[in-house]
């Protein structure tokens, strides 16, 4: 995450120059409810953000965080009131417990990473989770994943396309049978 001074350029416009904006660090961290630091560059030399530092914890009003398209390898330091997390297209190879933030998340997007059956902790409670995107990862054990996902009582939207088990015959039927409350599976 960029230093707070750099965030001012996101808030300021040409008609409101940076030097005319007075703010405190507390003003900034309580002002934002949505932050998007998405890297859309395909440049090998500019991989974007590589880690989530402890300053993210200061954004107490933050409800939505998108760090898509960066080079982050570990999910950490999540702001306390987050409900929407987009970590797609990063370098995530494991997902460990999200701590207390996991209990309030409504949407988690982890597509286009390198997550596997063995490196993903879905055992922690996600009582509010409505939408989960695990597409284009390296999941191979569909029955084990479905067993974990069946504990997510509010889950309505699930994206698993692009994983090796999607090539199995009866993939869709297996998911729909195991998770009958889904309203959307793989964009359909």
Short mmCIF file of C-alpha atoms in Angstrom, two decimals:
data_model
loop_
_atom_site.label_atom_id
_atom_site.label_comp_id
_atom_site.label_asym_id
_atom_site.label_seq_id
_atom_site.Cartn_x
_atom_site.Cartn_y
_atom_site.Cartn_z
CA UNK A 1 0.00 0.00 0.00
CA UNK A 2 1.43 3.39 -0.92
CA UNK A 3 2.36 5.89 1.79
CA UNK A 4 -0.51 8.12 2.90
CA UNK A 5 0.95 11.16 1.12
CA UNK A 6 0.60 9.27 -2.17
CA UNK A 7 -3.05 8.56 -1.37
CA UNK A 8 -3.73 12.27 -1.42
CA UNK A 9 -3.15 12.29 -5.17
CA UNK A 10 -6.05 9.86 -5.45
CA UNK A 11 -8.31 12.26 -3.55
CA UNK A 12 -7.08 15.51 -5.13
CA UNK A 13 -7.95 16.67 -8.62
CA UNK A 14 -6.40 19.37 -10.84
CA UNK A 15 -8.93 21.86 -9.44
CA UNK A 16 -7.93 20.97 -5.86
CA UNK A 17 -4.13 20.92 -5.76
CA UNK A 18 -2.43 18.76 -3.15
CA UNK A 19 -0.81 21.72 -1.41
CA UNK A 20 -4.28 23.17 -0.61
CA UNK A 21 -5.55 20.06 1.08
CA UNK A 22 -5.15 19.86 4.81
CA UNK A 23 -5.59 16.45 6.29
CA UNK A 24 -4.37 14.34 9.10
CA UNK A 25 -3.47 10.70 8.91
CA UNK A 26 -6.58 9.95 10.96
CA UNK A 27 -8.72 11.88 8.45
CA UNK A 28 -7.38 9.75 5.61
CA UNK A 29 -7.70 6.36 7.23
CA UNK A 30 -11.27 7.00 8.36
CA UNK A 31 -12.37 8.69 5.11
CA UNK A 32 -12.03 5.79 2.71
CA UNK A 33 -14.63 3.02 2.52
CA UNK A 34 -13.25 1.61 -0.75
CA UNK A 35 -9.65 1.29 -1.86
CA UNK A 36 -8.56 -0.14 -5.18
CA UNK A 37 -4.87 -0.59 -5.87
CA UNK A 38 -5.24 -2.68 -8.98
CA UNK A 39 -2.31 -3.22 -11.30
CA UNK A 40 -3.45 -3.57 -14.89
CA UNK A 41 0.05 -3.29 -16.35
CA UNK A 42 1.55 -6.34 -18.02
CA UNK A 43 5.06 -4.99 -17.49
CA UNK A 44 7.38 -7.59 -15.90
CA UNK A 45 9.37 -4.85 -14.17
CA UNK A 46 6.32 -3.26 -12.53
CA UNK A 47 4.61 -6.10 -10.73
CA UNK A 48 2.74 -3.71 -8.46
CA UNK A 49 2.25 -4.20 -4.74
CA UNK A 50 4.13 -7.14 -3.25
CA UNK A 51 2.84 -7.23 0.32
CA UNK A 52 0.03 -5.99 2.52
CA UNK A 53 1.71 -4.02 5.29
CA UNK A 54 0.40 -3.22 8.76
CA UNK A 55 -0.78 0.26 7.70
CA UNK A 56 -3.84 -1.35 6.14
CA UNK A 57 -5.08 -2.08 9.66
CA UNK A 58 -5.45 1.67 10.23
CA UNK A 59 -8.23 1.96 7.60
CA UNK A 60 -11.05 1.32 10.06
CA UNK A 61 -13.83 2.55 7.75
CA UNK A 62 -12.71 0.43 4.82
CA UNK A 63 -15.43 -1.95 3.60
CA UNK A 64 -14.04 -2.89 0.19
CA UNK A 65 -10.42 -3.63 -0.71
CA UNK A 66 -9.23 -4.62 -4.16
CA UNK A 67 -5.58 -5.47 -4.71
CA UNK A 68 -6.14 -7.34 -7.97
CA UNK A 69 -3.32 -7.82 -10.45
CA UNK A 70 -0.43 -7.32 -8.08
CA UNK A 71 2.33 -9.65 -6.85
CA UNK A 72 1.08 -10.33 -3.33
CA UNK A 73 1.91 -13.79 -2.03
CA UNK A 74 0.22 -13.67 1.38
CA UNK A 75 -3.10 -12.28 2.64
CA UNK A 76 -2.43 -10.40 5.86
CA UNK A 77 -3.21 -7.22 7.79
CA UNK A 78 -6.82 -7.00 6.65
CA UNK A 79 -8.69 -3.89 7.83
CA UNK A 80 -11.15 -4.72 10.64
CA UNK A 81 -14.46 -3.84 8.93
CA UNK A 82 -13.89 -5.33 5.50
CA UNK A 83 -16.82 -7.03 3.73
CA UNK A 84 -15.47 -7.30 0.17
CA UNK A 85 -11.97 -8.57 -0.62
CA UNK A 86 -10.56 -8.90 -4.15
CA UNK A 87 -7.15 -10.56 -4.33
CA UNK A 88 -7.49 -11.96 -7.85
CA UNK A 89 -4.49 -12.29 -10.14
CA UNK A 90 -1.78 -12.17 -7.50
CA UNK A 91 0.86 -14.70 -6.45
CA UNK A 92 -1.16 -16.39 -3.71
CA UNK A 93 -0.16 -20.00 -3.25
CA UNK A 94 -1.75 -20.40 0.17
CA UNK A 95 -4.70 -19.03 2.06
CA UNK A 96 -4.47 -19.30 5.81
CA UNK A 97 -7.01 -18.07 8.31
CA UNK A 98 -8.27 -14.55 7.72
CA UNK A 99 -8.84 -14.10 11.44
CA UNK A 100 -11.88 -12.22 12.74
CA UNK A 101 -12.31 -10.38 9.43
CA UNK A 102 -13.28 -13.68 7.78
CA UNK A 103 -16.47 -13.82 9.83
CA UNK A 104 -17.87 -10.64 8.25
CA UNK A 105 -16.74 -11.01 4.64
CA UNK A 106 -19.57 -11.18 2.10
CA UNK A 107 -17.43 -11.54 -1.01
CA UNK A 108 -13.97 -13.03 -1.48
CA UNK A 109 -12.33 -13.06 -4.90
CA UNK A 110 -9.21 -15.23 -5.14
CA UNK A 111 -9.34 -16.16 -8.82
CA UNK A 112 -6.22 -16.48 -10.97
CA UNK A 113 -3.78 -17.44 -8.23
CA UNK A 114 -1.95 -20.70 -7.44
CA UNK A 115 -4.14 -21.97 -4.60
CA UNK A 116 -4.40 -25.73 -4.11
CA UNK A 117 -6.43 -28.15 -2.02
CA UNK A 118 -3.65 -28.47 0.53
CA UNK A 119 -2.90 -24.76 0.87
CA UNK A 120 -6.38 -23.31 1.37
CA UNK A 121 -7.95 -22.95 4.81
CA UNK A 122 -11.70 -22.91 4.38
CA UNK A 123 -12.23 -24.50 7.79
CA UNK A 124 -12.58 -21.15 9.54
CA UNK A 125 -16.14 -19.86 9.80
CA UNK A 126 -17.40 -17.55 7.06
CA UNK A 127 -20.99 -17.04 8.29
CA UNK A 128 -21.68 -14.00 6.09
CA UNK A 129 -20.04 -15.21 2.87
CA UNK A 130 -22.39 -14.91 -0.11
CA UNK A 131 -19.94 -14.97 -3.03
CA UNK A 132 -16.66 -16.86 -3.44
CA UNK A 133 -14.40 -16.83 -6.48
CA UNK A 134 -11.77 -19.60 -6.54
CA UNK A 135 -11.62 -19.76 -10.34
CA UNK A 136 -8.42 -20.46 -12.27
CA UNK A 137 -6.42 -21.93 -9.41
CA UNK A 138 -5.04 -25.45 -8.96
CA UNK A 139 -7.80 -27.29 -7.12
CA UNK A 140 -8.03 -30.99 -7.99
CA UNK A 141 -10.07 -32.61 -5.19
CA UNK A 142 -13.65 -31.57 -5.90
CA UNK A 143 -15.32 -33.76 -3.22
CA UNK A 144 -13.04 -32.39 -0.47
CA UNK A 145 -13.63 -28.80 -1.57
CA UNK A 146 -17.39 -29.31 -1.78
CA UNK A 147 -17.38 -30.76 1.72
CA UNK A 148 -15.75 -27.56 3.02
CA UNK A 149 -18.00 -25.29 0.94
CA UNK A 150 -21.16 -27.05 2.14
CA UNK A 151 -20.58 -25.47 5.55
CA UNK A 152 -21.01 -21.97 4.07
CA UNK A 153 -24.71 -21.52 4.78
CA UNK A 154 -25.20 -18.19 2.96
CA UNK A 155 -23.11 -19.00 -0.13
CA UNK A 156 -25.12 -18.13 -3.28
CA UNK A 157 -22.47 -17.44 -5.93
CA UNK A 158 -19.51 -19.73 -6.57
CA UNK A 159 -16.87 -19.51 -9.27
CA UNK A 160 -14.66 -22.56 -9.76
CA UNK A 161 -14.12 -22.53 -13.54
CA UNK A 162 -10.55 -22.98 -14.73
CA UNK A 163 -9.56 -25.48 -12.04
CA UNK A 164 -8.42 -28.97 -13.10
CA UNK A 165 -11.48 -30.69 -11.62
CA UNK A 166 -13.76 -28.71 -13.95
CA UNK A 167 -12.76 -31.13 -16.71
CA UNK A 168 -14.43 -34.01 -14.87
CA UNK A 169 -17.64 -35.35 -16.24
CA UNK A 170 -20.58 -34.36 -14.11
CA UNK A 171 -18.62 -31.46 -12.56
CA UNK A 172 -21.59 -29.06 -12.61
CA UNK A 173 -24.03 -31.70 -11.44
CA UNK A 174 -21.75 -32.62 -8.54
CA UNK A 175 -21.47 -29.00 -7.40
CA UNK A 176 -25.17 -28.27 -7.73
CA UNK A 177 -26.05 -31.47 -5.87
CA UNK A 178 -23.66 -30.69 -3.01
CA UNK A 179 -24.60 -26.99 -2.82
CA UNK A 180 -28.32 -26.74 -3.67
CA UNK A 181 -28.65 -23.13 -2.45
CA UNK A 182 -26.38 -21.72 -5.15
CA UNK A 183 -28.00 -19.22 -7.50
CA UNK A 184 -24.90 -18.88 -9.71
CA UNK A 185 -22.15 -21.30 -10.60
CA UNK A 186 -19.32 -20.21 -12.90
CA UNK A 187 -21.15 -17.18 -14.31
CA UNK A 188 -24.26 -19.20 -15.23
#
